Structures are given as structure tokens and as C-alpha cells.
Short mmCIF file of C-alpha atoms and ligand atoms in Angstrom, two decimals:
data_model
loop_
_atom_site.label_atom_id
_atom_site.label_comp_id
_atom_site.label_asym_id
_atom_site.label_seq_id
_atom_site.Cartn_x
_atom_site.Cartn_y
_atom_site.Cartn_z
CA MET Y 1 28.25 -78.44 -77.20
CA TRP Y 2 28.75 -82.17 -76.20
CA ARG Y 3 24.98 -82.47 -76.83
CA ALA Y 4 25.33 -81.21 -80.43
CA ILE Y 5 28.24 -83.61 -81.01
CA PHE Y 6 26.26 -86.49 -79.51
CA PHE Y 7 23.18 -85.68 -81.79
CA CYS Y 8 25.09 -85.18 -84.88
CA ALA Y 9 27.00 -88.45 -85.02
CA SER Y 10 26.90 -91.91 -83.54
CA ALA Y 11 29.25 -92.59 -80.65
CA VAL Y 12 30.80 -95.39 -82.35
CA HIS Y 13 31.30 -95.00 -86.00
CA ALA Y 14 28.89 -97.73 -87.04
CA LEU Y 15 25.64 -97.33 -88.98
CA ASP Y 16 22.49 -97.07 -86.88
CA VAL Y 17 19.26 -98.39 -88.48
CA VAL Y 18 16.41 -95.94 -89.11
CA ASN Y 19 13.06 -97.40 -90.04
CA TYR Y 20 11.65 -94.95 -92.34
CA GLY Y 21 8.02 -95.19 -93.58
CA ALA Y 22 6.95 -93.34 -96.71
CA PHE Y 23 3.96 -93.26 -99.03
CA THR Y 24 6.04 -91.96 -101.96
CA VAL Y 25 9.79 -91.85 -102.98
CA THR Y 26 10.26 -87.94 -102.78
CA ALA Y 27 13.07 -86.17 -104.61
CA THR Y 28 14.56 -85.15 -101.38
CA TYR Y 29 14.83 -88.70 -100.26
CA SER Y 30 16.15 -89.74 -103.70
CA ILE Y 31 19.06 -87.31 -103.33
CA ALA Y 32 19.82 -88.11 -99.70
CA ASN Y 33 19.79 -91.85 -100.59
CA GLN Y 34 21.76 -91.74 -103.96
CA LEU Y 35 24.34 -89.38 -102.69
CA GLY Y 36 25.05 -91.27 -99.55
CA PHE Y 37 23.81 -88.46 -97.10
CA PHE Y 38 22.41 -91.00 -94.69
CA THR Y 39 25.77 -92.87 -94.48
CA ALA Y 40 27.49 -89.51 -93.86
CA TYR Y 41 25.35 -89.36 -90.74
CA ASP Y 42 26.11 -92.99 -89.77
CA LEU Y 43 22.58 -94.11 -90.66
CA ASP Y 44 21.37 -97.11 -92.56
CA VAL Y 45 17.93 -95.84 -93.57
CA ILE Y 46 15.56 -98.71 -94.21
CA TYR Y 47 12.86 -97.39 -96.78
CA ASN Y 48 9.51 -99.04 -95.78
CA GLN Y 49 6.77 -98.59 -98.44
CA VAL Y 50 3.54 -97.78 -96.62
CA PRO Y 51 0.50 -99.75 -97.61
CA ASN Y 52 -2.05 -97.46 -96.25
CA SER Y 53 -2.38 -94.70 -93.66
CA THR Y 54 -4.15 -96.70 -90.95
CA PHE Y 55 -1.33 -99.15 -90.93
CA ALA Y 56 1.36 -96.37 -91.13
CA TYR Y 57 0.33 -94.32 -88.26
CA ALA Y 58 -0.10 -97.35 -86.11
CA GLN Y 59 3.49 -98.18 -86.97
CA VAL Y 60 4.65 -94.60 -85.93
CA LEU Y 61 2.77 -95.04 -82.57
CA ASN Y 62 4.00 -98.51 -81.80
CA GLY Y 63 7.57 -97.77 -82.79
CA GLY Y 64 7.54 -100.00 -85.92
CA TYR Y 65 8.67 -96.86 -87.84
CA ASP Y 66 11.05 -94.42 -86.34
CA VAL Y 67 9.97 -91.62 -88.65
CA LEU Y 68 7.18 -91.34 -91.43
CA THR Y 69 6.48 -88.82 -94.09
CA GLY Y 70 2.80 -88.61 -94.60
CA THR Y 71 0.40 -85.84 -95.26
CA ILE Y 72 -0.12 -83.56 -92.30
CA ASP Y 73 -3.89 -84.03 -92.31
CA ASN Y 74 -3.44 -87.53 -90.91
CA ALA Y 75 -1.37 -86.09 -88.02
CA VAL Y 76 -4.06 -83.29 -87.33
CA ASN Y 77 -6.86 -85.96 -87.42
CA LEU Y 78 -4.95 -88.35 -85.05
CA ARG Y 79 -3.90 -85.64 -82.61
CA LEU Y 80 -6.93 -83.39 -82.44
CA ASN Y 81 -9.78 -85.95 -82.96
CA SER Y 82 -8.16 -89.09 -81.38
CA LYS Y 83 -5.86 -87.68 -78.89
CA GLU Y 84 -3.02 -89.77 -80.12
CA ASN Y 85 0.57 -88.62 -79.40
CA VAL Y 86 1.75 -88.06 -82.89
CA THR Y 87 4.18 -85.23 -83.46
CA VAL Y 88 5.10 -83.27 -86.65
CA LEU Y 89 8.82 -82.55 -86.68
CA GLY Y 90 8.58 -80.33 -89.79
CA GLN Y 91 7.06 -80.08 -93.36
CA LEU Y 92 8.61 -81.66 -96.29
CA ASP Y 93 6.32 -80.52 -99.08
CA GLN Y 94 3.24 -78.56 -100.16
CA GLY Y 95 1.60 -81.32 -102.38
CA PRO Y 96 3.76 -81.77 -105.40
CA ASP Y 97 1.58 -82.62 -108.46
CA LEU Y 98 -1.33 -83.36 -106.32
CA VAL Y 99 -4.27 -83.86 -108.81
CA LEU Y 100 -7.50 -85.65 -109.40
CA ALA Y 101 -6.72 -88.07 -112.18
CA SER Y 102 -9.00 -90.46 -114.03
CA ARG Y 103 -8.88 -93.25 -116.45
CA PRO Y 104 -8.54 -92.18 -120.16
CA ASP Y 105 -12.33 -92.40 -120.98
CA ILE Y 106 -13.24 -90.03 -118.26
CA THR Y 107 -12.60 -86.61 -119.47
CA SER Y 108 -14.82 -84.34 -117.26
CA LEU Y 109 -15.69 -84.21 -113.64
CA ASP Y 110 -19.38 -84.72 -114.61
CA GLN Y 111 -18.64 -88.24 -115.73
CA LEU Y 112 -17.79 -89.09 -112.18
CA ILE Y 113 -21.33 -88.96 -111.09
CA GLY Y 114 -22.52 -92.15 -109.75
CA LYS Y 115 -19.10 -93.59 -109.63
CA PRO Y 116 -16.74 -94.83 -106.81
CA LEU Y 117 -13.46 -92.98 -106.21
CA ILE Y 118 -10.66 -94.80 -104.72
CA VAL Y 119 -9.00 -93.39 -101.53
CA ASP Y 120 -6.50 -94.36 -98.89
CA SER Y 121 -9.01 -93.39 -96.10
CA PRO Y 122 -12.37 -91.68 -96.46
CA VAL Y 123 -11.62 -89.66 -93.29
CA SER Y 124 -8.04 -88.47 -93.67
CA GLY Y 125 -5.23 -87.72 -95.99
CA TYR Y 126 -6.45 -86.19 -99.24
CA ALA Y 127 -10.20 -87.22 -98.87
CA TYR Y 128 -11.14 -83.81 -97.75
CA LEU Y 129 -9.33 -82.00 -100.40
CA LEU Y 130 -11.01 -84.30 -102.97
CA ARG Y 131 -14.40 -83.37 -101.40
CA LYS Y 132 -13.51 -79.70 -101.63
CA LEU Y 133 -12.47 -79.67 -105.38
CA LEU Y 134 -15.56 -81.83 -106.16
CA SER Y 135 -17.99 -79.69 -104.25
CA ALA Y 136 -16.54 -76.64 -106.07
CA ASN Y 137 -17.84 -78.31 -109.12
CA ASN Y 138 -21.29 -79.10 -107.51
CA LEU Y 139 -20.61 -82.87 -106.83
CA THR Y 140 -21.40 -84.18 -103.30
CA LEU Y 141 -19.95 -87.17 -101.60
CA GLY Y 142 -22.85 -89.90 -101.11
CA THR Y 143 -25.11 -88.16 -103.56
CA ASP Y 144 -22.98 -87.81 -106.67
CA TYR Y 145 -20.07 -90.11 -105.94
CA PHE Y 146 -18.92 -92.31 -103.21
CA PHE Y 147 -15.44 -93.52 -101.81
CA GLN Y 148 -13.92 -97.00 -101.84
CA THR Y 149 -10.99 -97.55 -99.44
CA VAL Y 150 -8.05 -99.06 -101.26
CA GLY Y 151 -4.72 -97.74 -99.82
CA GLY Y 152 -1.66 -95.58 -100.52
CA THR Y 153 -0.96 -93.56 -103.60
CA ASN Y 154 1.43 -96.32 -105.09
CA LEU Y 155 -1.50 -98.93 -104.97
CA ARG Y 156 -4.03 -96.55 -106.30
CA TYR Y 157 -1.82 -95.52 -109.23
CA ALA Y 158 -1.38 -99.16 -110.12
CA ASP Y 159 -5.20 -99.69 -109.91
CA LEU Y 160 -5.95 -96.65 -111.87
CA VAL Y 161 -3.62 -97.67 -114.71
CA ALA Y 162 -4.90 -101.26 -114.77
CA GLY Y 163 -8.45 -99.77 -114.77
CA ALA Y 164 -9.61 -102.28 -111.92
CA LEU Y 165 -8.86 -103.25 -108.34
CA PRO Y 166 -7.26 -106.64 -107.73
CA ASN Y 167 -10.82 -108.06 -107.09
CA GLY Y 168 -12.01 -106.89 -110.56
CA THR Y 169 -14.03 -103.72 -109.46
CA GLU Y 170 -13.75 -101.02 -112.08
CA VAL Y 171 -11.53 -98.02 -111.16
CA PHE Y 172 -12.57 -94.52 -112.50
CA ALA Y 173 -10.53 -91.82 -110.68
CA THR Y 174 -8.36 -91.17 -107.63
CA MET Y 175 -5.85 -88.57 -106.22
CA LEU Y 176 -2.31 -88.87 -107.46
CA LEU Y 177 0.77 -86.90 -106.62
CA TYR Y 178 4.48 -86.92 -107.12
CA PRO Y 179 5.98 -89.06 -108.65
CA PHE Y 180 2.91 -90.93 -110.14
CA THR Y 181 1.35 -87.88 -111.94
CA ALA Y 182 4.45 -87.45 -114.13
CA GLU Y 183 4.91 -91.13 -114.56
CA GLY Y 184 1.46 -91.34 -115.92
CA GLU Y 185 2.27 -88.55 -118.43
CA VAL Y 186 4.31 -90.91 -120.67
CA LEU Y 187 2.04 -93.95 -120.66
CA PRO Y 188 0.39 -94.87 -123.86
CA ALA Y 189 -2.91 -93.16 -124.70
CA SER Y 190 -4.92 -96.33 -123.46
CA GLN Y 191 -3.55 -96.05 -120.08
CA LYS Y 192 -2.50 -92.42 -119.56
CA PRO Y 193 -4.52 -90.91 -116.71
CA ASN Y 194 -6.61 -87.65 -117.46
CA ILE Y 195 -5.77 -84.83 -115.04
CA LEU Y 196 -9.36 -83.64 -114.25
CA ALA Y 197 -8.22 -81.03 -111.62
CA ARG Y 198 -5.19 -79.80 -109.82
CA VAL Y 199 -5.68 -79.26 -106.09
CA SER Y 200 -3.64 -76.05 -106.17
CA ASP Y 201 -6.30 -74.48 -108.41
CA TYR Y 202 -8.84 -74.84 -105.50
CA VAL Y 203 -6.82 -74.73 -102.28
CA ASN Y 204 -3.41 -73.04 -102.26
CA PRO Y 205 -1.12 -73.28 -100.37
CA VAL Y 206 -1.39 -76.61 -98.57
CA SER Y 207 0.82 -78.08 -96.03
CA SER Y 208 1.11 -81.74 -97.16
CA SER Y 209 3.93 -84.27 -96.38
CA ALA Y 210 5.31 -83.92 -92.80
CA PHE Y 211 8.02 -85.65 -90.85
CA THR Y 212 6.05 -87.54 -88.25
CA THR Y 213 6.83 -89.37 -85.15
CA ARG Y 214 5.56 -90.33 -81.78
CA GLN Y 215 5.98 -87.67 -79.04
CA SER Y 216 7.99 -90.01 -76.61
CA ALA Y 217 10.81 -90.39 -79.33
CA ILE Y 218 11.64 -86.53 -78.97
CA THR Y 219 12.72 -87.01 -75.35
CA ASN Y 220 14.41 -90.41 -75.76
CA LEU Y 221 18.18 -89.72 -76.44
CA THR Y 222 18.64 -92.73 -78.55
CA GLU Y 223 15.53 -91.95 -80.88
CA SER Y 224 16.18 -88.36 -80.88
CA SER Y 225 19.71 -88.75 -82.06
CA LEU Y 226 18.51 -91.00 -85.01
CA LEU Y 227 15.78 -88.56 -85.82
CA THR Y 228 18.15 -85.52 -85.78
CA ARG Y 229 20.53 -87.16 -88.19
CA PHE Y 230 17.80 -88.39 -90.48
CA VAL Y 231 16.30 -84.89 -90.62
CA SER Y 232 19.87 -83.38 -91.09
CA ALA Y 233 20.49 -85.76 -94.22
CA MET Y 234 17.08 -84.82 -95.65
CA TYR Y 235 17.73 -81.11 -95.02
CA ALA Y 236 21.09 -81.27 -96.80
CA ALA Y 237 19.31 -83.12 -99.63
CA ASN Y 238 16.59 -80.60 -99.82
CA LEU Y 239 19.05 -77.73 -100.00
CA TYR Y 240 20.85 -79.68 -102.72
CA LEU Y 241 17.59 -80.23 -104.74
CA HIS Y 242 16.76 -76.42 -104.65
CA ASN Y 243 20.19 -75.26 -105.77
CA PRO Y 244 19.64 -74.50 -109.43
CA PHE Y 245 23.39 -75.42 -110.05
CA ASN Y 246 22.40 -79.01 -109.17
CA LYS Y 247 19.53 -79.21 -111.54
CA HIS Y 248 21.24 -81.75 -113.92
CA CYS Y 249 22.58 -83.86 -111.00
CA ALA Y 250 19.24 -83.77 -109.09
CA THR Y 251 17.28 -84.87 -112.31
CA SER Y 252 19.68 -87.72 -112.83
CA LEU Y 253 19.40 -88.85 -109.20
CA ILE Y 254 15.72 -88.78 -109.36
CA ALA Y 255 15.80 -90.91 -112.70
CA LYS Y 256 18.12 -93.35 -111.05
CA GLN Y 257 16.00 -93.65 -107.87
CA LEU Y 258 12.82 -93.93 -109.49
CA GLN Y 259 14.05 -95.97 -112.49
CA VAL Y 260 12.39 -93.62 -115.02
CA SER Y 261 13.52 -91.85 -118.33
CA THR Y 262 15.23 -88.43 -118.33
CA LYS Y 263 11.95 -87.10 -119.78
CA VAL Y 264 10.00 -88.24 -116.72
CA ALA Y 265 12.77 -87.17 -114.37
CA GLN Y 266 12.60 -83.69 -115.82
CA LEU Y 267 8.79 -83.47 -114.98
CA GLU Y 268 9.56 -84.85 -111.60
CA TYR Y 269 12.33 -82.27 -111.00
CA ALA Y 270 9.87 -79.50 -112.08
CA ALA Y 271 7.20 -80.74 -109.69
CA ALA Y 272 9.66 -81.19 -106.77
CA THR Y 273 11.05 -77.76 -107.16
CA ASP Y 274 7.79 -75.90 -107.86
CA PRO Y 275 7.69 -72.77 -105.64
CA GLN Y 276 4.18 -73.15 -104.56
CA THR Y 277 3.51 -76.96 -104.39
CA GLY Y 278 6.99 -78.71 -104.42
CA GLU Y 279 9.20 -80.06 -101.71
CA ILE Y 280 9.40 -76.64 -100.12
CA SER Y 281 8.80 -75.15 -96.85
CA PRO Y 282 8.50 -71.36 -95.90
CA TRP Y 283 12.20 -70.84 -94.78
CA GLY Y 284 13.66 -73.79 -96.60
CA ASP Y 285 14.18 -75.46 -93.30
CA PHE Y 286 11.09 -77.71 -92.99
CA THR Y 287 9.08 -75.12 -91.13
CA VAL Y 288 5.35 -75.87 -91.50
CA ASN Y 289 3.56 -73.49 -93.85
CA GLU Y 290 0.98 -72.09 -91.52
CA PRO Y 291 -1.43 -70.65 -93.89
CA GLY Y 292 -1.16 -74.10 -95.76
CA LEU Y 293 -2.00 -75.85 -92.58
CA LEU Y 294 -4.93 -73.61 -91.72
CA ASN Y 295 -6.25 -74.35 -95.21
CA VAL Y 296 -6.16 -78.09 -94.67
CA ILE Y 297 -7.79 -77.60 -91.25
CA GLU Y 298 -10.56 -75.30 -92.85
CA VAL Y 299 -11.22 -77.84 -95.49
CA ARG Y 300 -11.52 -80.67 -93.04
CA ASP Y 301 -13.78 -78.54 -90.90
CA GLU Y 302 -15.98 -77.63 -93.76
CA PHE Y 303 -17.04 -81.14 -94.19
CA GLY Y 304 -17.48 -82.22 -90.54
CA GLY Y 305 -14.01 -83.63 -90.01
CA PHE Y 306 -13.81 -82.19 -86.49
CA SER Y 307 -17.38 -82.91 -85.34
CA GLY Y 308 -16.18 -84.16 -81.91
CA LEU Y 309 -14.45 -80.86 -81.08
CA PRO Y 310 -16.30 -77.86 -79.59
CA SER Y 311 -17.47 -75.29 -81.94
CA ASN Y 312 -15.14 -72.66 -80.41
CA TYR Y 313 -12.05 -74.97 -80.52
CA ASN Y 314 -8.87 -73.05 -80.88
CA PHE Y 315 -7.12 -74.32 -83.88
CA ALA Y 316 -4.48 -71.65 -83.96
CA ALA Y 317 -3.34 -72.77 -80.34
CA ALA Y 318 -3.42 -76.47 -81.40
CA ILE Y 319 -1.00 -75.75 -84.28
CA ALA Y 320 1.26 -73.44 -82.38
CA PRO Y 321 4.63 -75.13 -82.26
CA GLY Y 322 6.16 -76.17 -78.87
CA PRO Y 323 7.58 -79.16 -76.86
CA GLY Y 324 5.01 -81.86 -76.46
CA LYS Y 325 2.64 -80.18 -79.00
CA LEU Y 326 1.33 -81.34 -82.44
CA ILE Y 327 4.19 -79.51 -84.01
CA ASP Y 328 7.61 -79.54 -82.20
CA TYR Y 329 10.69 -78.19 -83.88
CA THR Y 330 13.08 -79.48 -81.24
CA ILE Y 331 14.50 -82.18 -83.68
CA ARG Y 332 14.41 -79.82 -86.72
CA ASN Y 333 16.32 -77.18 -84.87
CA ALA Y 334 19.05 -79.71 -83.79
CA ALA Y 335 19.16 -81.14 -87.30
CA VAL Y 336 19.67 -77.72 -88.99
CA ALA Y 337 22.63 -77.08 -86.56
CA CYS Y 338 24.07 -80.52 -87.61
CA LEU Y 339 24.13 -79.71 -91.31
CA LYS Y 340 27.29 -81.03 -92.78
CA ILE Y 341 28.06 -78.20 -95.44
CA ASP Y 342 30.37 -80.37 -97.52
CA LEU Y 343 27.41 -82.52 -98.63
CA LEU Y 344 26.00 -79.59 -100.51
CA PHE Y 345 28.96 -79.53 -102.86
CA GLN Y 346 28.91 -83.16 -103.74
CA GLU Y 347 29.12 -84.22 -107.39
CA CYS Y 348 26.64 -86.81 -108.83
C1 NAG W 401 -3.50 -101.73 -94.54
O1 NAG W 401 -2.23 -102.53 -94.64
C2 NAG W 401 -2.21 -103.52 -93.79
C3 NAG W 401 -0.80 -104.22 -93.85
O2 NAG W 401 -0.60 -104.59 -95.25
C4 NAG W 401 -3.36 -104.59 -93.99
O3 NAG W 401 -3.36 -105.65 -93.25
C5 NAG W 401 -4.70 -103.94 -93.94
O4 NAG W 401 -5.82 -104.77 -94.41
C6 NAG W 401 -4.69 -102.68 -94.80
N1 NAG W 401 -5.95 -101.88 -94.50
C7 NAG W 401 -6.72 -101.32 -95.41
C8 NAG W 401 -7.77 -100.57 -94.97
O5 NAG W 401 -6.54 -101.65 -96.67
C1 NAG W 402 -0.13 -88.73 -74.60
O1 NAG W 402 0.91 -88.11 -73.75
C2 NAG W 402 0.36 -87.63 -72.59
C3 NAG W 402 1.54 -86.86 -71.94
O2 NAG W 402 2.73 -87.59 -71.96
C4 NAG W 402 -0.20 -88.64 -71.79
O3 NAG W 402 -0.75 -88.20 -70.54
C5 NAG W 402 -1.38 -89.42 -72.64
O4 NAG W 402 -1.82 -90.57 -71.82
C6 NAG W 402 -0.80 -89.76 -73.99
N1 NAG W 402 -1.89 -90.25 -74.81
C7 NAG W 402 -2.01 -91.47 -75.26
C8 NAG W 402 -3.09 -91.78 -76.11
O5 NAG W 402 -1.09 -92.35 -75.23
C1 NAG W 403 -22.89 -75.05 -109.38
O1 NAG W 403 -24.37 -74.72 -109.13
C2 NAG W 403 -24.46 -73.38 -109.02
C3 NAG W 403 -25.94 -73.34 -108.65
O2 NAG W 403 -26.71 -74.26 -109.33
C4 NAG W 403 -24.24 -72.65 -110.46
O3 NAG W 403 -24.62 -71.41 -110.24
C5 NAG W 403 -22.81 -72.99 -110.68
O4 NAG W 403 -22.48 -72.34 -112.01
C6 NAG W 403 -22.38 -74.43 -110.65
N1 NAG W 403 -21.12 -74.46 -110.78
C7 NAG W 403 -20.36 -75.41 -111.52
C8 NAG W 403 -18.84 -75.42 -111.50
O5 NAG W 403 -20.99 -76.29 -112.07
C1 NAG W 404 -13.52 -104.98 -104.27
O1 NAG W 404 -12.62 -104.17 -103.34
C2 NAG W 404 -13.13 -102.91 -103.02
C3 NAG W 404 -12.25 -102.16 -102.12
O2 NAG W 404 -11.75 -102.97 -101.13
C4 NAG W 404 -14.50 -103.14 -102.36
O3 NAG W 404 -15.04 -101.81 -101.83
C5 NAG W 404 -15.43 -103.90 -103.19
O4 NAG W 404 -16.64 -104.09 -102.49
C6 NAG W 404 -14.90 -105.35 -103.57
N1 NAG W 404 -15.72 -105.81 -104.65
C7 NAG W 404 -16.02 -107.11 -104.50
C8 NAG W 404 -16.92 -107.51 -105.71
O5 NAG W 404 -15.53 -107.84 -103.81
C1 NAG W 405 14.63 -95.16 -75.95
O1 NAG W 405 14.46 -95.81 -77.27
C2 NAG W 405 15.18 -96.98 -77.38
C3 NAG W 405 15.11 -97.42 -78.86
O2 NAG W 405 13.79 -97.36 -79.36
C4 NAG W 405 14.53 -98.06 -76.39
O3 NAG W 405 15.23 -99.24 -76.57
C5 NAG W 405 14.78 -97.40 -74.96
O4 NAG W 405 14.07 -98.29 -74.13
C6 NAG W 405 14.05 -96.10 -74.86
N1 NAG W 405 14.40 -95.58 -73.56
C7 NAG W 405 13.44 -95.03 -72.78
C8 NAG W 405 14.09 -94.53 -71.43
O5 NAG W 405 12.27 -95.19 -72.91
#
């Protein structure tokens, strides 16, 4: 019992700083942040905008970030291919609004032939899902199109809307997701991205954003207390998001956090609460969607993304949760036990 009390609150009633790295401002984070859920757990959460995945995962491993939300393919790649001790605490989402989007004058996939596609990393994140949906349309990397490494979704969205990279190179298409897909919907016709394909029409389900940390943090009392309280606040916010009674409040909190119109916030709310691709997990408690993770692994494998592993490698064993493994629910379980029920009834 003392342990639970220790993990659910700070010993002295002062705010503890959490360095949180994120690629995108999710709906769950928006609610936790706007409704003071982090403060309720004695946390001062610093949102660090991730510039690119290479940088972000280095920060996870060197302690620059206490926790990161990034797509689980990165963690799989680092853990299985590079033997790095990254650990997934749980799943936040299944790829809300994950689409291949192009500039307005590109209206079909064929028009991408001979063009560069901008990505965060050519060997992780959404690169393999992109290859999958293009190969399903008979387009092959290296033959029909190529990758240009640019950075995280926020940077790629800005470049797509501008039609060019900062160095002047033309931009044609990229993967977008929440909240950028909906933000693009209301741009003037000269800038509004075309949605060429939705990932969920090709691979479904996918396990996408995951709470990620370094393995050593889980057994460090200071770090694990921070992580537990952070995940608790996010858990409360995720439950709040999915309660239909909170639709109005959740939409206005999203609007406030993203500084977007009500119309865009309504699209964001719909994306974040989508039962297939939203900020959801199988039991609503950040459990990783196992078929979704196996789909991610299968797509990566199809394109040689595990070339260093033996052909009989046991992926099922590699993704089985447990202490010291790729997926470790120790923190998530403590976080669920630390849920402050009163937060769920807060007014906006
Ligand atoms: C990633 O971000 C870091 C920090 O901003 C930067 O130094 C680095 O050049 C970036 N890497 C890529 C591949 O863009
Ligand atoms: C990962 O953790 C294991 C067990 O603690 C350790 O033996 C190994 O050296 C670590 N790997 C890296 C790359 O730090
Ligand atoms: C891809 O190519 C195959 C074989 O040429 C053809 O049967 C199929 O219709 C093509 N699919 C698409 C989506 O273009
Ligand atoms: C512009 O930047 C992209 C992405 O970093 C790079 O691939 C391209 O070669 C650069 N182009 C020029 C003209 O510098
Ligand atoms: C636990 O983490 C804290 C904060 O990062 C660090 O200062 C401390 O040295 C760590 N303790 C151990 C035993 O590694």
C-alpha cells in the first residue's frame, strides 16, 4: 500500500518536472493539459516538440526525455534491430487520420511517379506503411519514387502546405496524421492537401503512438513515480475523451489547445475518438493492440526491415509483455491503480 501511495503522489506537495517528447499534440494530451490533470498528479509536464525520430529516441535513451509518444515501429526497430533498451509502457493510439497527402495539383497516386516523398526516416516510423500502400498500387521505392528525409510530421505538414522545403526543393506528398490532416481540410483550395490514400484502407488495425521510455527508468524509483503519474493523468484524459457526455468539452479543449476553429476541432474529435484508428487501445487502458503491432511488424518484414534477424525469428515472443521486455506494463498497471476518479467528472 505504501508503494501505491508513493507512486501516486509526490512525497512533498511540489510539482515534479516531466520532460515529455511528442511528435504531435494529441487529444488526450490536450485534455490532460487543459484540465489540469498533470497538476493533480503534482506534475509540471514540459511538452518538447520532437524535430525528428532520430533525435527523439536518442533523447529517450540518454534521459533528455522522461517519456516520448512515438509510433511503435520506431521502438520495434530500435529494440529488435539495434538492441537498444527502449521500452513501451503502453499504446496511445491506432493511427488517427493517418493518410498519404499531396499538394493540390497531385490528385492521383500515378502522379507520384518520379517524385520524392518526404519522410521522417526512410527506415522507421511510417516509411514502411507508406511503401505498403504504394506497392499495393504498383509503385516501388527506388523505381517509381524515392524518399527525402525531412523530419517529424509538424515540419512535413508545413513543407507540404508551403509546397517546398526550406532549401527550395519542391514538395509533392507525405504522410500526415492527427491533428494536421483535419487542419489541412480547411485551408484555401490553393493549399489544401489532397488525401490520396488512407492507411486504414490498406493495413488495419495498426498500433501507432506508444508511450516509450528507456528500460532503466522503470526500475528507478524516482523515474517510475514520475512515469506512473504521467500515465495516470493521460489515462484519466483518455477516459474523459471517450466519454460521449464530454463531447462538447473535449471538442472545446482540443480547439483551445491547438488554437483551431470549432469546425476543425470537431473533425479532430471525430478522428481522436474513431473506434478503429483513434486514440484508443483494446481495453481502453493503453494495452497494445497485438494484431495491430503484428501488422506493423509484418509490413516492415515485407520490405526487408528486419534483414539482420534470423529468418525463424520469433516475433510473437519478442512482443510478449513482461519486465525487461519491449512491452512492459509495470508502469501502466500502477498508473491505472492510481486513477483519480474525480478528474473524470471535471467541467470544462
Ligand atoms: C534532427 O533534429 C536535430 C535537432 O534539431 C538536428 O540536429 C538533426 O540534424 C535532425 N536530423 C535530421 C535527420 O533531420
Ligand atoms: C540493455 O540492458 C541489458 C540488461 O540490463 C544490458 O545487458 C545491455 O547491455 C543493455 N544494452 C544497451 C545497448 O545498453
Ligand atoms: C498492379 O499491376 C497488376 C499486374 O500488372 C495489375 O493486375 C493490377 O491491376 C495493378 N493494380 C493497380 C492498383 O494498379
Ligand atoms: C534540400 O533538402 C533536402 C532534404 O534535406 C535534400 O534531400 C535536398 O538534396 C536539398 N536540396 C538542395 C538543393 O540542397
Ligand atoms: C534515478 O533517476 C534519477 C533521476 O533521473 C537519477 O538522478 C538517479 O541517479 C537514478 N538512480 C539510480 C539508482 O540510477
